[in-house]
Coordinates of C-alpha atoms in Angstrom, one line a residue:
Chain A
M943 CA 23.5 -59.6 37.3
P944 CA 26.3 -59.0 34.6
Q945 CA 26.0 -55.4 35.7
I946 CA 27.7 -56.2 39.2
V947 CA 29.3 -59.3 38.1
Q948 CA 31.7 -57.8 35.2
I949 CA 31.9 -54.4 36.9
A950 CA 35.5 -54.5 37.7
D951 CA 36.5 -55.8 34.0
T952 CA 34.2 -53.5 32.0
L953 CA 33.9 -50.0 33.7
T954 CA 36.8 -48.8 32.1
S955 CA 35.7 -50.0 28.6
Q956 CA 32.3 -48.9 29.1
V957 CA 33.1 -45.7 30.4
F958 CA 35.7 -45.1 28.0
W959 CA 33.5 -45.9 24.7
L960 CA 30.5 -43.9 26.1
L961 CA 32.3 -40.8 26.3
V962 CA 33.9 -41.7 22.8
F963 CA 30.1 -42.1 21.3
F964 CA 28.5 -39.8 23.6
G965 CA 31.3 -37.0 23.4
L966 CA 30.7 -37.8 19.3
T967 CA 27.1 -37.3 19.4
F968 CA 27.6 -34.5 21.7
L969 CA 29.8 -33.0 19.3
V970 CA 28.6 -34.0 15.9
V971 CA 25.2 -33.6 16.5
G972 CA 24.4 -31.4 19.5
L973 CA 26.9 -28.8 18.6
G974 CA 27.4 -28.9 14.8
M975 CA 23.9 -29.7 13.7
V976 CA 21.9 -28.5 16.3
P977 CA 21.9 -25.1 16.2
K978 CA 21.9 -24.8 12.4
I979 CA 18.5 -26.9 12.8
M980 CA 17.0 -24.3 15.4
G981 CA 18.5 -21.5 13.0
T982 CA 16.4 -22.7 10.4
V983 CA 13.6 -22.8 12.3
D984 CA 14.3 -19.3 13.7
L985 CA 14.8 -18.3 10.3
R986 CA 11.2 -19.7 9.4
D987 CA 9.6 -18.3 12.3
K988 CA 11.2 -14.8 11.5
Q989 CA 10.4 -15.0 7.7
I990 CA 6.2 -15.9 8.8
A991 CA 6.2 -13.2 11.5
D992 CA 8.0 -10.3 8.8
D993 CA 5.4 -11.2 6.0
L994 CA 2.5 -11.2 8.7
A995 CA 3.6 -7.8 9.5
E996 CA 4.1 -6.9 6.0
A997 CA 0.6 -8.2 5.1
Q998 CA -1.0 -6.2 8.1
A999 CA 1.1 -3.0 6.9
A1000 CA -0.1 -3.5 3.4
R1001 CA -3.8 -3.9 5.0
D1002 CA -3.6 -1.1 6.6
A1003 CA -2.2 0.9 3.8
A1004 CA -5.2 -0.4 1.9
D1005 CA -8.1 0.5 4.7
S1006 CA -6.5 4.2 5.0
E1007 CA -6.4 4.6 1.1
E1008 CA -9.9 3.3 1.2
A1009 CA -10.9 5.6 4.0
A1010 CA -9.3 8.5 1.8
W1011 CA -11.0 7.4 -1.2
R1012 CA -14.2 7.2 0.7
K1013 CA -13.7 10.9 1.7
R1014 CA -12.8 12.2 -1.6
E1015 CA -15.7 10.4 -2.8
N1016 CA -18.1 12.0 -0.4
D1017 CA -17.0 15.2 -1.0
N1018 CA -17.4 15.0 -4.7
R1019 CA -20.9 13.8 -4.1
A1020 CA -21.9 16.7 -2.1
A1021 CA -19.7 19.0 -4.6
A1022 CA -22.1 17.7 -7.2
Q1023 CA -25.2 17.9 -5.0
G1024 CA -24.3 21.4 -4.6
V1025 CA -23.9 22.2 -8.1
I1026 CA -27.1 20.4 -9.1
A1027 CA -29.2 22.2 -6.5
E1028 CA -27.6 25.6 -7.8
A1029 CA -28.5 24.8 -11.4
K1030 CA -31.9 23.5 -10.4
A1031 CA -32.1 26.9 -8.6
A1032 CA -30.8 29.1 -11.6
G1033 CA -32.9 26.7 -14.0
A1034 CA -36.2 27.5 -11.5
K1035 CA -35.4 31.2 -11.6
A1036 CA -34.8 31.6 -15.2
S1037 CA -37.8 29.2 -16.3
G1038 CA -40.1 31.9 -13.9
A1039 CA -38.7 34.6 -15.1
K1040 CA -39.2 33.5 -18.6
L1041 CA -42.9 32.5 -17.7
S1042 CA -44.1 35.5 -16.2
K1043 CA -42.6 37.6 -19.1
A1044 CA -44.3 35.1 -21.2
Q1045 CA -47.6 35.4 -19.3
K1046 CA -47.4 39.1 -19.4
R1047 CA -47.3 38.7 -23.1
L1048 CA -50.0 36.6 -23.3
D1049 CA -52.1 38.8 -21.0
T1050 CA -51.6 42.0 -23.3
R1051 CA -52.3 40.2 -26.5
L1052 CA -55.4 38.9 -24.6
A1053 CA -56.3 42.3 -23.9
K1054 CA -56.0 43.3 -27.0
A1055 CA -57.4 40.7 -28.3
E1056 CA -60.6 41.2 -26.4
T1057 CA -60.5 45.1 -27.3
A1058 CA -60.3 44.2 -30.8
I1059 CA -63.4 41.7 -30.0
E1060 CA -65.3 44.1 -28.2
A1061 CA -65.1 46.7 -30.9
A1062 CA -65.8 44.5 -33.7
R1063 CA -68.5 43.1 -31.4
S1064 CA -69.8 46.7 -30.8
S1065 CA -69.6 47.8 -34.6
A1066 CA -71.2 44.6 -35.5
M1067 CA -74.5 46.0 -33.1
A1068 CA -74.4 49.3 -34.5
E1069 CA -75.1 47.5 -37.8
I1070 CA -77.5 45.0 -36.8
E1071 CA -79.4 47.9 -35.4
A1072 CA -79.2 49.7 -38.3
V1073 CA -80.1 46.7 -40.6
A1074 CA -82.7 46.1 -38.0
A1075 CA -84.3 49.3 -38.4
D1076 CA -84.3 49.4 -41.9
A1077 CA -85.7 46.2 -42.0
A1078 CA -88.5 47.3 -39.5
R1079 CA -89.2 50.3 -41.7
D1080 CA -89.3 47.6 -44.6
I1081 CA -91.8 45.2 -42.3
V1082 CA -94.3 48.8 -41.5
A1083 CA -94.1 49.9 -44.8
R1084 CA -95.5 46.6 -46.6
I1085 CA -97.6 45.6 -43.1
A1086 CA -99.1 48.9 -42.7
G1087 CA -98.3 50.8 -45.4
A1088 CA -97.1 53.4 -43.4
T1089 CA -93.5 55.3 -43.6
V1090 CA -91.5 55.5 -40.6
E1091 CA -89.1 58.0 -40.1
P1092 CA -85.6 56.3 -40.2
A1093 CA -84.9 58.1 -36.5
A1094 CA -88.0 56.9 -35.1
A1095 CA -87.4 53.4 -36.7
E1096 CA -83.9 53.6 -35.1
A1097 CA -85.1 54.5 -31.6
A1098 CA -87.8 52.1 -31.3
V1099 CA -85.3 48.9 -32.5
K1100 CA -83.0 50.2 -29.9
E1101 CA -85.7 50.0 -27.2
V1102 CA -86.5 46.6 -28.3
M1103 CA -82.6 45.6 -28.5
A1104 CA -82.0 47.1 -24.7
H1105 CA -85.0 45.0 -23.5
G1106 CA -83.5 41.8 -25.0
Chain B
M1500 CA 23.9 -67.2 38.0
A1501 CA 24.6 -69.7 35.4
A1502 CA 21.5 -71.0 33.5
E1503 CA 20.7 -74.5 33.5
E1504 CA 21.2 -76.2 30.3
G1505 CA 18.3 -75.8 28.2
K1506 CA 16.6 -72.8 29.9
V1507 CA 16.7 -69.3 29.1
D1508 CA 18.7 -66.8 31.4
P1509 CA 17.0 -63.7 31.5
M1510 CA 20.2 -62.3 32.4
K1511 CA 22.3 -63.2 30.0
Q1512 CA 21.2 -60.5 27.7
F1513 CA 23.1 -58.1 29.8
T1514 CA 26.6 -59.7 29.6
I1515 CA 29.1 -57.5 28.0
E1516 CA 31.2 -59.5 25.6
P1517 CA 34.6 -58.1 23.9
L1518 CA 34.2 -58.5 20.2
F1519 CA 37.6 -57.9 19.0
G1520 CA 39.5 -59.6 21.5
S1521 CA 40.0 -58.4 25.3
D1522 CA 43.5 -57.0 25.9
W1523 CA 42.9 -53.4 24.3
Q1524 CA 44.6 -51.5 26.9
L1525 CA 44.7 -47.9 26.7
A1526 CA 47.1 -47.5 29.9
D1527 CA 48.3 -50.0 32.1
G1528 CA 45.4 -51.6 33.6
F1529 CA 43.0 -49.3 31.5
N1530 CA 40.9 -51.8 29.4
I1531 CA 39.0 -50.4 26.3
A1532 CA 38.0 -53.8 24.7
F1533 CA 35.6 -53.0 22.3
T1534 CA 32.5 -55.0 23.6
N1535 CA 29.2 -55.3 22.2
S1536 CA 27.8 -52.5 24.6
A1537 CA 30.2 -50.2 22.9
L1538 CA 29.1 -51.7 19.4
W1539 CA 25.7 -50.6 20.4
M1540 CA 26.8 -47.3 21.5
A1541 CA 28.4 -46.7 18.2
I1542 CA 25.2 -47.9 16.1
T1543 CA 23.2 -45.4 18.4
A1544 CA 25.4 -42.7 17.6
V1545 CA 25.4 -43.3 13.9
V1546 CA 21.6 -43.5 14.3
V1547 CA 21.2 -40.4 16.1
W1548 CA 23.3 -38.7 13.3
V1549 CA 21.9 -40.3 10.3
F1550 CA 18.6 -39.2 11.8
V1551 CA 19.7 -35.5 12.7
A1552 CA 21.5 -35.5 9.1
G1553 CA 18.2 -36.4 7.3
G1554 CA 16.7 -33.1 9.0
M1555 CA 19.7 -30.4 7.7
K1556 CA 18.3 -29.8 4.3
R1557 CA 17.4 -26.1 5.7
Q1558 CA 14.4 -25.9 3.4
L1559 CA 12.2 -23.2 4.2
V1560 CA 8.8 -25.3 3.4
P1561 CA 10.4 -28.8 5.3
G1562 CA 9.6 -31.8 4.1
R1563 CA 8.7 -35.0 6.4
W1564 CA 12.2 -35.9 7.8
Q1565 CA 13.6 -32.1 8.3
M1566 CA 9.8 -31.7 10.1
A1567 CA 10.6 -34.7 12.4
V1568 CA 14.0 -33.2 13.1
E1569 CA 12.7 -30.1 13.8
T1570 CA 10.0 -31.1 15.9
M1571 CA 12.9 -33.2 18.2
T1572 CA 14.8 -30.0 18.5
G1573 CA 11.9 -27.9 18.7
F1574 CA 10.2 -29.9 21.9
I1575 CA 13.9 -29.7 23.6
D1576 CA 13.8 -26.5 22.7
D1577 CA 10.5 -25.6 24.6
M1578 CA 11.3 -28.3 27.4
L1579 CA 14.4 -26.0 28.2
E1580 CA 12.2 -22.3 28.1
A1581 CA 9.3 -24.1 30.1
N1582 CA 11.9 -24.8 32.8
I1583 CA 14.7 -22.5 33.0
G1584 CA 13.9 -19.4 30.5
K1585 CA 15.5 -17.8 27.8
A1586 CA 18.9 -18.7 29.4
G1587 CA 18.1 -22.4 28.7
R1588 CA 18.8 -22.3 24.8
K1589 CA 22.4 -22.6 25.3
Y1590 CA 21.7 -25.9 26.7
V1591 CA 19.9 -27.5 23.9
P1592 CA 22.8 -28.9 22.2
Y1593 CA 23.6 -30.9 25.5
I1594 CA 20.0 -32.2 26.5
F1595 CA 19.2 -32.9 22.6
S1596 CA 22.2 -35.0 22.8
L1597 CA 21.5 -36.7 26.0
F1598 CA 17.6 -37.4 24.9
M1599 CA 18.3 -38.8 21.6
F1600 CA 21.5 -40.9 22.9
I1601 CA 19.4 -42.2 25.6
L1602 CA 16.0 -42.8 23.3
F1603 CA 17.7 -44.5 20.4
G1604 CA 19.4 -46.3 22.6
N1605 CA 16.8 -47.8 24.6
L1606 CA 15.0 -48.3 21.0
L1607 CA 17.6 -49.9 19.4
G1608 CA 17.7 -52.5 22.4
L1609 CA 14.0 -53.3 21.4
V1610 CA 14.7 -54.1 17.8
P1611 CA 14.3 -57.8 17.7
V1612 CA 17.4 -58.4 15.8
G1613 CA 17.8 -61.3 17.6
V1614 CA 15.8 -63.4 15.0
I1615 CA 19.1 -63.4 13.2
P1616 CA 21.2 -66.0 14.5
G1617 CA 24.4 -64.8 16.0
V1618 CA 23.1 -61.2 16.2
H1619 CA 21.8 -60.3 19.9
A1620 CA 20.0 -56.9 20.8
F1621 CA 22.0 -54.9 24.0
T1622 CA 20.6 -52.3 25.5
F1623 CA 23.2 -50.0 27.3
T1624 CA 20.9 -48.2 29.2
S1625 CA 20.4 -51.2 31.3
H1626 CA 23.9 -50.8 32.7
F1627 CA 24.6 -48.8 35.3
T1628 CA 27.9 -47.9 34.5
V1629 CA 26.4 -46.2 31.3
T1630 CA 23.8 -44.5 32.9
G1631 CA 25.5 -43.3 35.8
V1632 CA 28.4 -41.5 33.6
L1633 CA 25.4 -40.0 31.8
A1634 CA 24.0 -38.7 35.2
I1635 CA 27.6 -37.4 36.5
L1636 CA 28.1 -35.8 33.4
S1637 CA 24.5 -33.8 34.2
F1638 CA 25.2 -33.3 37.6
S1639 CA 28.5 -32.0 37.0
I1640 CA 27.0 -29.4 34.3
V1641 CA 24.7 -28.5 37.4
L1642 CA 27.7 -27.9 39.6
I1643 CA 29.8 -26.2 37.3
V1644 CA 27.0 -24.4 36.5
G1645 CA 25.9 -23.3 39.6
F1646 CA 29.6 -22.7 41.3
W1647 CA 30.4 -20.5 37.7
K1648 CA 27.3 -18.1 38.3
H1649 CA 26.7 -18.1 41.8
G1650 CA 30.2 -18.8 43.7
F1651 CA 30.0 -20.1 47.3
H1652 CA 26.3 -18.5 47.2
F1653 CA 25.2 -21.4 45.8
F1654 CA 25.1 -23.4 49.0
S1655 CA 22.3 -21.1 49.4
L1656 CA 20.4 -23.9 47.3
F1657 CA 20.3 -25.9 50.4
V1658 CA 18.2 -23.3 52.5
P1659 CA 15.0 -22.8 50.7
K1660 CA 13.7 -19.4 50.2
D1661 CA 12.5 -17.7 53.6
T1662 CA 13.1 -20.6 55.6
P1663 CA 13.3 -19.4 59.4
F1664 CA 17.0 -20.1 60.8
V1665 CA 15.8 -22.5 63.5
M1666 CA 14.5 -24.8 60.4
A1667 CA 17.0 -23.8 58.3
I1668 CA 19.4 -26.0 60.4
F1669 CA 17.5 -28.8 60.0
I1670 CA 16.2 -28.4 56.4
A1671 CA 20.0 -27.6 55.2
P1672 CA 21.4 -31.1 55.6
I1673 CA 17.9 -32.8 54.4
E1674 CA 18.7 -30.8 51.0
F1675 CA 21.8 -31.4 50.7
V1676 CA 21.4 -35.2 51.1
S1677 CA 18.8 -34.8 48.5
F1678 CA 20.9 -32.8 46.3
M1679 CA 23.6 -35.2 46.2
V1680 CA 21.1 -38.2 45.4
R1681 CA 20.0 -36.9 42.6
P1682 CA 22.8 -38.4 40.2
F1683 CA 22.4 -41.7 41.7
S1684 CA 18.3 -41.2 41.4
L1685 CA 18.9 -40.1 37.8
A1686 CA 21.3 -43.0 37.0
L1687 CA 19.0 -45.9 39.0
R1688 CA 15.7 -44.6 37.4
L1689 CA 17.0 -45.4 34.0
F1690 CA 18.6 -48.5 34.6
V1691 CA 16.0 -50.3 36.6
A1692 CA 13.4 -49.2 34.1
M1693 CA 15.2 -50.8 30.7
M1694 CA 17.0 -53.8 32.9
A1695 CA 13.4 -54.5 34.3
G1696 CA 11.7 -54.6 30.9
H1697 CA 14.1 -56.8 29.3
V1698 CA 14.2 -59.1 32.0
L1699 CA 10.3 -59.4 32.1
L1700 CA 10.1 -60.0 28.4
K1701 CA 12.7 -62.5 28.8
V1702 CA 10.8 -64.4 31.5
L1703 CA 7.9 -64.3 29.3
A1704 CA 9.5 -65.8 26.7
S1705 CA 11.0 -68.7 28.8
F1706 CA 7.5 -69.5 29.6
V1707 CA 7.1 -69.7 26.1
I1708 CA 9.5 -72.0 25.3
A1709 CA 9.5 -74.0 28.3
G1710 CA 5.5 -74.2 27.6
G1711 CA 6.0 -75.7 24.2
G1712 CA 8.6 -78.4 25.2
A1713 CA 6.1 -79.7 27.7
G1714 CA 3.4 -80.8 24.9
P1715 CA 1.0 -79.2 23.0
A1716 CA -1.7 -78.7 25.8
L1717 CA 0.9 -77.2 28.2
G1718 CA 2.3 -75.0 25.1
A1719 CA -1.2 -73.7 24.3
A1720 CA -2.5 -73.5 27.5
V1721 CA 1.1 -71.1 29.0
G1722 CA 2.5 -70.2 25.9
I1723 CA 0.0 -68.0 23.9
P1724 CA -1.0 -66.2 26.9
S1725 CA 2.6 -65.6 27.8
F1726 CA 3.2 -64.6 23.8
V1727 CA 0.4 -62.2 23.7
L1728 CA 1.5 -60.4 27.2
M1729 CA 5.3 -60.5 25.3
V1730 CA 3.2 -58.4 22.6
A1731 CA 1.4 -56.0 24.9
I1732 CA 4.7 -55.5 27.0
S1733 CA 6.6 -54.9 24.1
A1734 CA 4.5 -52.2 23.3
L1735 CA 4.7 -50.6 26.8
E1736 CA 8.5 -51.1 26.4
I1737 CA 8.8 -48.8 23.5
L1738 CA 6.6 -46.3 25.3
V1739 CA 9.0 -46.7 28.8
A1740 CA 12.0 -46.3 26.1
G1741 CA 10.7 -42.8 25.2
I1742 CA 9.3 -41.9 29.0
Q1743 CA 12.2 -42.5 30.3
A1744 CA 14.7 -40.7 27.8
Y1745 CA 12.1 -37.8 28.6
V1746 CA 12.4 -38.1 32.4
F1747 CA 16.5 -38.1 32.3
A1748 CA 16.1 -35.2 30.0
L1749 CA 13.5 -33.5 32.0
L1750 CA 15.2 -33.9 35.4
T1751 CA 18.4 -32.6 34.2
S1752 CA 16.9 -29.4 33.0
L1753 CA 15.4 -29.0 36.2
Y1754 CA 18.4 -29.8 37.9
I1755 CA 20.4 -27.0 35.7
N1756 CA 17.5 -24.8 36.4
D1757 CA 18.5 -24.5 40.0
A1758 CA 22.0 -23.7 39.1
E1759 CA 20.8 -21.4 36.4
N1760 CA 18.1 -19.5 38.5
L1761 CA 19.3 -19.8 42.0
H1762 CA 15.4 -19.7 44.0

């Protein structure tokens, strides 16, 4: 086994060159480069964590903004509903008053018209009676040749009309 | 362990050869010849550096390469966080270097550069001198952190929580031995796993060559199944390369956890 056979000749050389090259590796790569590489990794991890935290904060802000907006919107909606209800109530009241006023006016006009109609009817009735009495008198004079007193004729007509 | 003429020696791949002369000396008797092993350590260090440097663009939205590098650092970071907790972060540079160095060393040793004549892949993690140094490094960190944080109270590591005194007398020595064995088990596990896989591949390769040399009939009967097995075991070795690097890093982090969070 050369490892054992050559040990006396090569031990110092092996140890020396190993210490030189492993030492160089440790100094240049281990101490010089590895911390920088790990620093880069840490920096990246930190940046990612910061970005995530920022995104979370932005999301929370957006959520609270939305909640505030929703609340404001709901309040506005409720206020609008109140205004509408008020306006509806006022409108209903006003139209009710107008309606009742118009109704009253209509009623009075109706009553007036009815009385006028009644008066016209009664006057027409009286005229019809007079005409009927005259006609009855003429008919009696023509058929019976008798002359009837206007008063008697009127009374007879009235009697007949009353029986209807 | 000399190979006979024309036969494949499965152990030859672990031979260390000086590349630019063997007389490099740091001090008297302290030989630091630049060997093939040192070359592959250098290649591994460069490949790890290139891989990680490709992920240094530091873009907010990572590309594929940056994503791959960040996955590796994140993997080590998660492992340390799971085993040690928040305090584990400061060990990421060491564990990451350890994991990547072993992983790339293991994988580069499997790259079939042997198809180029004269070039031989070398797996330095198949040498216990190398794995031993890495294990001692990890073990030293455990000791230093343990005594630094807890002082002599660190010795209470050998007495599990709520142990009656009578039992502690027997348990403490056992715990002490198991603690002291850690660097050896850490080093030997990686060394043995890497060596065994490479030896197995070379043995099967020698079957293919020997079968081919013994004529077409025997070559087909022995060589083809051996070759199919080699392909399958190569895939397994890639898995083992990753697992052993992971186990080394994981156990190191578990041991550091003992020192960081005593009981």
